[in-house]
Structure formats: C-alpha cells, structure tokens
PDB file of C-alpha atoms in Angstrom:
ATOM      1  CA  MET A   1       0.048   0.060   0.018  1.00 69.00           C
ATOM      2  CA  LYS A   2       1.425   3.127  -0.929  1.00 78.00           C
ATOM      3  CA  GLN A   3       0.305   6.719   0.470  1.00 79.00           C
ATOM      4  CA  THR A   4       1.455  10.077  -0.238  1.00 78.00           C
ATOM      5  CA  PHE A   5       0.993  13.110   1.743  1.00 78.00           C
ATOM      6  CA  SER A   6       1.906  16.807   0.549  1.00 77.00           C
ATOM      7  CA  TYR A   7       4.517  18.375   2.891  1.00 76.00           C
ATOM      8  CA  CYS A   8       4.343  22.211   1.388  1.00 73.00           C
ATOM      9  CA  SER A   9       2.597  24.782   3.078  1.00 69.00           C
ATOM     10  CA  LYS A  10       0.535  26.635   0.501  1.00 66.00           C
ATOM     11  CA  SER A  11      -0.019  29.424   2.830  1.00 68.00           C
ATOM     12  CA  ALA A  12       2.895  30.005   5.138  1.00 65.00           C
ATOM     13  CA  LEU A  13       2.536  33.853   5.369  1.00 66.00           C
ATOM     14  CA  LYS A  14      -1.564  33.591   6.200  1.00 70.00           C
ATOM     15  CA  ASP A  15      -0.868  30.580   8.871  1.00 68.00           C
ATOM     16  CA  ASN A  16       1.403  32.816  10.931  1.00 76.00           C
ATOM     17  CA  MET A  17      -0.452  36.001  10.873  1.00 83.00           C
ATOM     18  CA  THR A  18      -0.763  36.056  14.852  1.00 85.00           C
ATOM     19  CA  GLU A  19       2.733  35.768  15.352  1.00 85.00           C
ATOM     20  CA  LEU A  20       3.733  38.130  12.499  1.00 88.00           C
ATOM     21  CA  ALA A  21       1.240  40.820  13.860  1.00 91.00           C
ATOM     22  CA  ILE A  22       2.141  40.159  17.657  1.00 91.00           C
ATOM     23  CA  GLY A  23       5.857  40.264  16.621  1.00 93.00           C
ATOM     24  CA  ILE A  24       5.174  43.702  14.784  1.00 93.00           C
ATOM     25  CA  ALA A  25       3.545  45.262  17.730  1.00 93.00           C
ATOM     26  CA  LEU A  26       6.353  43.974  20.326  1.00 92.00           C
ATOM     27  CA  VAL A  27       8.933  46.167  17.990  1.00 93.00           C
ATOM     28  CA  VAL A  28       6.513  48.988  17.189  1.00 93.00           C
ATOM     29  CA  VAL A  29       4.767  49.743  20.392  1.00 91.00           C
ATOM     30  CA  PRO A  30       7.773  50.377  22.821  1.00 89.00           C
ATOM     31  CA  ILE A  31       9.658  52.534  19.895  1.00 89.00           C
ATOM     32  CA  VAL A  32       6.618  54.601  19.632  1.00 90.00           C
ATOM     33  CA  TYR A  33       4.806  54.838  23.273  1.00 86.00           C
ATOM     34  CA  PRO A  34       8.028  53.721  25.704  1.00 83.00           C
ATOM     35  CA  PHE A  35       6.605  52.594  29.271  1.00 83.00           C
ATOM     36  CA  GLY A  36       7.975  51.253  32.448  1.00 80.00           C
ATOM     37  CA  ILE A  37       6.804  48.415  34.648  1.00 80.00           C
ATOM     38  CA  LYS A  38       5.312  49.065  38.206  1.00 79.00           C
ATOM     39  CA  ILE A  39       3.861  47.176  40.956  1.00 80.00           C
ATOM     40  CA  GLY A  40       2.241  49.224  43.237  1.00 79.00           C
ATOM     41  CA  ALA A  41       4.450  52.301  43.846  1.00 79.00           C
ATOM     42  CA  THR A  42       7.442  50.381  43.026  1.00 82.00           C
ATOM     43  CA  ARG A  43       9.275  50.445  39.716  1.00 80.00           C
ATOM     44  CA  ILE A  44      10.348  46.957  38.584  1.00 82.00           C
ATOM     45  CA  LEU A  45      11.682  48.105  35.408  1.00 84.00           C
ATOM     46  CA  GLY A  46      12.194  51.407  33.392  1.00 86.00           C
ATOM     47  CA  PRO A  47      11.202  52.316  30.147  1.00 88.00           C
ATOM     48  CA  VAL A  48      14.832  51.541  28.393  1.00 89.00           C
ATOM     49  CA  PRO A  49      14.952  48.137  29.633  1.00 90.00           C
ATOM     50  CA  THR A  50      11.199  47.296  29.025  1.00 89.00           C
ATOM     51  CA  ALA A  51      11.675  48.460  25.503  1.00 91.00           C
ATOM     52  CA  ILE A  52      14.711  46.437  24.980  1.00 92.00           C
ATOM     53  CA  ILE A  53      13.235  43.141  26.232  1.00 93.00           C
ATOM     54  CA  LEU A  54       9.778  43.762  24.230  1.00 93.00           C
ATOM     55  CA  ILE A  55      11.726  44.738  21.040  1.00 94.00           C
ATOM     56  CA  LEU A  56      13.990  41.156  21.289  1.00 95.00           C
ATOM     57  CA  VAL A  57      11.079  38.886  21.796  1.00 95.00           C
ATOM     58  CA  GLY A  58       9.299  40.638  19.184  1.00 94.00           C
ATOM     59  CA  LEU A  59      12.465  40.300  16.618  1.00 95.00           C
ATOM     60  CA  TYR A  60      12.542  36.703  17.796  1.00 95.00           C
ATOM     61  CA  MET A  61       9.150  35.966  16.993  1.00 92.00           C
ATOM     62  CA  LEU A  62       9.724  37.655  13.391  1.00 93.00           C
ATOM     63  CA  PHE A  63      12.571  35.381  12.836  1.00 93.00           C
ATOM     64  CA  LYS A  64      10.607  32.440  13.776  1.00 88.00           C
ATOM     65  CA  VAL A  65       8.118  33.549  11.208  1.00 87.00           C
ATOM     66  CA  PHE A  66      10.563  34.506   8.461  1.00 89.00           C
ATOM     67  CA  ASN A  67      12.164  30.884   9.105  1.00 83.00           C
ATOM     68  CA  LYS A  68       9.151  29.067   8.618  1.00 81.00           C
ATOM     69  CA  TYR A  69       7.911  31.351   5.573  1.00 82.00           C
ATOM     70  CA  ARG A  70      11.305  30.356   4.148  1.00 80.00           C
ATOM     71  CA  GLN A  71      11.171  26.763   4.680  1.00 78.00           C
ATOM     72  CA  ALA A  72       7.552  26.633   3.267  1.00 77.00           C
ATOM     73  CA  ARG A  73       8.759  28.265   0.021  1.00 77.00           C
ATOM     74  CA  ALA A  74      11.915  25.868  -0.563  1.00 76.00           C
ATOM     75  CA  LEU A  75       9.570  22.807   0.419  1.00 74.00           C
ATOM     76  CA  ALA A  76       6.781  24.142  -2.642  1.00 74.00           C
ATOM     77  CA  ALA A  77       9.021  25.001  -4.774  1.00 72.00           C
ATOM     78  CA  GLN A  78      10.266  21.509  -5.238  1.00 73.00           C
ATOM     79  CA  ASN A  79       6.729  20.489  -4.626  1.00 73.00           C
ATOM     80  CA  CYS A  80       7.839  17.934  -1.617  1.00 75.00           C
ATOM     81  CA  SER A  81       5.573  15.255  -0.421  1.00 78.00           C
ATOM     82  CA  ILE A  82       5.827  12.397   1.955  1.00 81.00           C
ATOM     83  CA  THR A  83       5.507   8.896   0.697  1.00 81.00           C
ATOM     84  CA  VAL A  84       4.606   5.762   2.828  1.00 80.00           C
ATOM     85  CA  GLU A  85       5.173   2.602   1.234  1.00 82.00           C
ATOM     86  CA  ASP A  86       4.325  -0.278   3.145  1.00 79.00           C
ATOM     87  CA  GLU A  87       7.470  -0.488   5.519  1.00 83.00           C
ATOM     88  CA  LYS A  88       9.272   2.609   3.841  1.00 85.00           C
ATOM     89  CA  ILE A  89       8.895   6.345   4.556  1.00 83.00           C
ATOM     90  CA  ILE A  90      10.327   8.661   2.504  1.00 83.00           C
ATOM     91  CA  TYR A  91      10.394  12.272   3.610  1.00 81.00           C
ATOM     92  CA  PRO A  92      11.847  15.658   2.336  1.00 82.00           C
ATOM     93  CA  ILE A  93      15.081  17.122   4.315  1.00 79.00           C
ATOM     94  CA  LEU A  94      15.610  20.970   3.810  1.00 77.00           C
ATOM     95  CA  LYS A  95      18.931  22.041   4.163  1.00 77.00           C
ATOM     96  CA  LYS A  96      20.194  25.060   2.928  1.00 76.00           C
ATOM     97  CA  GLY A  97      17.033  26.045   0.707  1.00 68.00           C
ATOM     98  CA  THR A  98      17.165  22.878  -1.031  1.00 72.00           C
ATOM     99  CA  ALA A  99      15.175  19.505  -0.457  1.00 74.00           C
ATOM    100  CA  THR A 100      16.484  16.154  -0.244  1.00 76.00           C
ATOM    101  CA  GLU A 101      14.949  12.777   0.596  1.00 81.00           C
ATOM    102  CA  GLY A 102      15.469  10.972   3.523  1.00 80.00           C
ATOM    103  CA  THR A 103      14.072   7.632   4.307  1.00 82.00           C
ATOM    104  CA  PHE A 104      13.472   5.108   7.380  1.00 81.00           C
ATOM    105  CA  ALA A 105      11.601   1.975   8.044  1.00 80.00           C
ATOM    106  CA  LYS A 106       8.648   1.650  10.406  1.00 79.00           C
ATOM    107  CA  SER A 107      10.359  -0.955  12.128  1.00 81.00           C
ATOM    108  CA  ASP A 108      13.171   1.634  13.164  1.00 81.00           C
ATOM    109  CA  ILE A 109      10.604   3.583  14.980  1.00 81.00           C
ATOM    110  CA  THR A 110      10.607   3.910  18.793  1.00 84.00           C
ATOM    111  CA  GLY A 111       8.443   6.590  19.548  1.00 82.00           C
ATOM    112  CA  LEU A 112       5.846   8.880  18.227  1.00 82.00           C
ATOM    113  CA  ASN A 113       5.347  12.132  20.189  1.00 82.00           C
ATOM    114  CA  TYR A 114       2.811  14.952  18.759  1.00 80.00           C
ATOM    115  CA  ASP A 115       3.025  18.445  20.794  1.00 80.00           C
ATOM    116  CA  GLN A 116      -0.381  20.072  20.258  1.00 79.00           C
ATOM    117  CA  ASP A 117       1.013  23.387  21.487  1.00 77.00           C
ATOM    118  CA  ASN A 118       3.938  23.768  18.600  1.00 76.00           C
ATOM    119  CA  GLY A 119       1.862  21.334  16.154  1.00 77.00           C
ATOM    120  CA  ILE A 120       4.958  18.973  15.592  1.00 82.00           C
ATOM    121  CA  LEU A 121       5.075  15.487  15.349  1.00 83.00           C
ATOM    122  CA  THR A 122       8.412  14.068  16.741  1.00 85.00           C
ATOM    123  CA  VAL A 123       9.505  10.369  15.368  1.00 84.00           C
ATOM    124  CA  ALA A 124      12.476   8.996  17.488  1.00 85.00           C
ATOM    125  CA  LEU A 125      14.577   6.337  15.479  1.00 84.00           C
ATOM    126  CA  ASN A 126      16.387   3.488  16.937  1.00 85.00           C
ATOM    127  CA  ASN A 127      19.803   4.957  15.915  1.00 83.00           C
ATOM    128  CA  GLY A 128      18.824   8.219  18.119  1.00 81.00           C
ATOM    129  CA  GLU A 129      17.997  10.453  15.434  1.00 84.00           C
ATOM    130  CA  THR A 130      14.737  12.315  15.658  1.00 86.00           C
ATOM    131  CA  ILE A 131      12.623  13.774  12.618  1.00 84.00           C
ATOM    132  CA  LYS A 132      10.466  16.434  13.253  1.00 85.00           C
ATOM    133  CA  PHE A 133       7.169  17.026  10.801  1.00 83.00           C
ATOM    134  CA  ASP A 134       5.359  20.435  11.231  1.00 80.00           C
ATOM    135  CA  VAL A 135       1.686  20.555  11.212  1.00 79.00           C
ATOM    136  CA  ASP A 136       2.052  23.882   9.176  1.00 76.00           C
ATOM    137  CA  PHE A 137       3.318  21.919   6.256  1.00 77.00           C
ATOM    138  CA  PHE A 138       0.535  19.579   5.790  1.00 75.00           C
ATOM    139  CA  GLU A 139      -2.799  19.866   3.910  1.00 77.00           C
ATOM    140  CA  SER A 140      -4.623  19.742   7.304  1.00 76.00           C
ATOM    141  CA  LEU A 141      -4.247  18.309  10.943  1.00 78.00           C
ATOM    142  CA  ASP A 142      -6.235  15.354   9.922  1.00 81.00           C
ATOM    143  CA  ARG A 143      -3.859  14.753   7.223  1.00 80.00           C
ATOM    144  CA  LEU A 144      -0.967  14.384   9.807  1.00 78.00           C
ATOM    145  CA  LYS A 145      -3.187  12.603  12.386  1.00 81.00           C
ATOM    146  CA  GLU A 146      -3.645  10.182   9.294  1.00 81.00           C
ATOM    147  CA  PHE A 147       0.563  10.207   8.576  1.00 78.00           C
ATOM    148  CA  ALA A 148       0.691   9.399  12.319  1.00 79.00           C
ATOM    149  CA  GLU A 149      -1.553   6.306  12.145  1.00 80.00           C
ATOM    150  CA  LEU A 150       0.365   4.729   9.175  1.00 78.00           C
ATOM    151  CA  LEU A 151       3.375   5.033  11.338  1.00 77.00           C
ATOM    152  CA  LYS A 152       2.022   3.393  14.050  1.00 77.00           C
ATOM    153  CA  LYS A 153       1.068   0.035  12.090  1.00 70.00           C
TER     154      LYS A 153
END
C-alpha cells in the first residue's frame, strides 16, 4: 500500500499572521510609546529595559515567522511530499534551501510524540535520530493524524 502526503504549505504567511502581528507590535509599541513596569508604587523596570526586552522578543518572533516562511517556500518550490510505502517512509529534508529525500523504515521507529502546542510530530528512531514533521506543512491536521496512524501500524 502506497500513500502520499503533500508536505508544502500553500499559505505560510497566512498561517502565521498572529505571530507576525504580535512580533511587529512588540517591536513598534515600545519605540512609539515607551513605558516602564510598576507594581504598586515600586518601579520594577524603567522604559528603556522594558523596550529592549519587548523589542528582542518581537524580533525573535519575526525571525521564527521568516524562517517558517522561507522553509515553506523552499518546500513548495520543489513540490515536496511524504510517501509511505508498506515498510518504508520517504520524506523531504530541507538543508540550506534545497530539499533532499530521507528514508526510514517503520521498524526503526521507537517512539512518536505529537506536541499540540507547537503542532510538531516527532518521530524517534532506534539509531538516536529524531525527525520532526510540522503540521503547518501538511494539508490539514487530519492529514498529519492520518500519517501518524500509518507510522504506528
């Protein structure tokens, strides 16, 4: 039995709009309206340290969105997919903007873990390697769950 799953996001920017908006807000708001943090009458942080912290967090969030968008474009440019053939799984590996194929056997799997907060399915292999599949690159969460079920069989 051979089954193929599309592994290239068609809307990477749309999927990450919340993180993009929050990242921009965390950078812009402290610059336009600097504020400090107080608890009661005690000043915890002044405007400058607060602005620095918020801007760094905002830049980190923007970097994560940019990285995910760059990965999605690279996967989509090569029309990547995951193929499950009986005992063999063929999946794309993204390195420096190019996708190559990696393979592993179902018998090599020692554990599966799905992190609902981040939307990442982690496959642990018996050689110590871990492979991560991001829900954002699948067509839907149902397709990711279907893929995970095939790996369990």
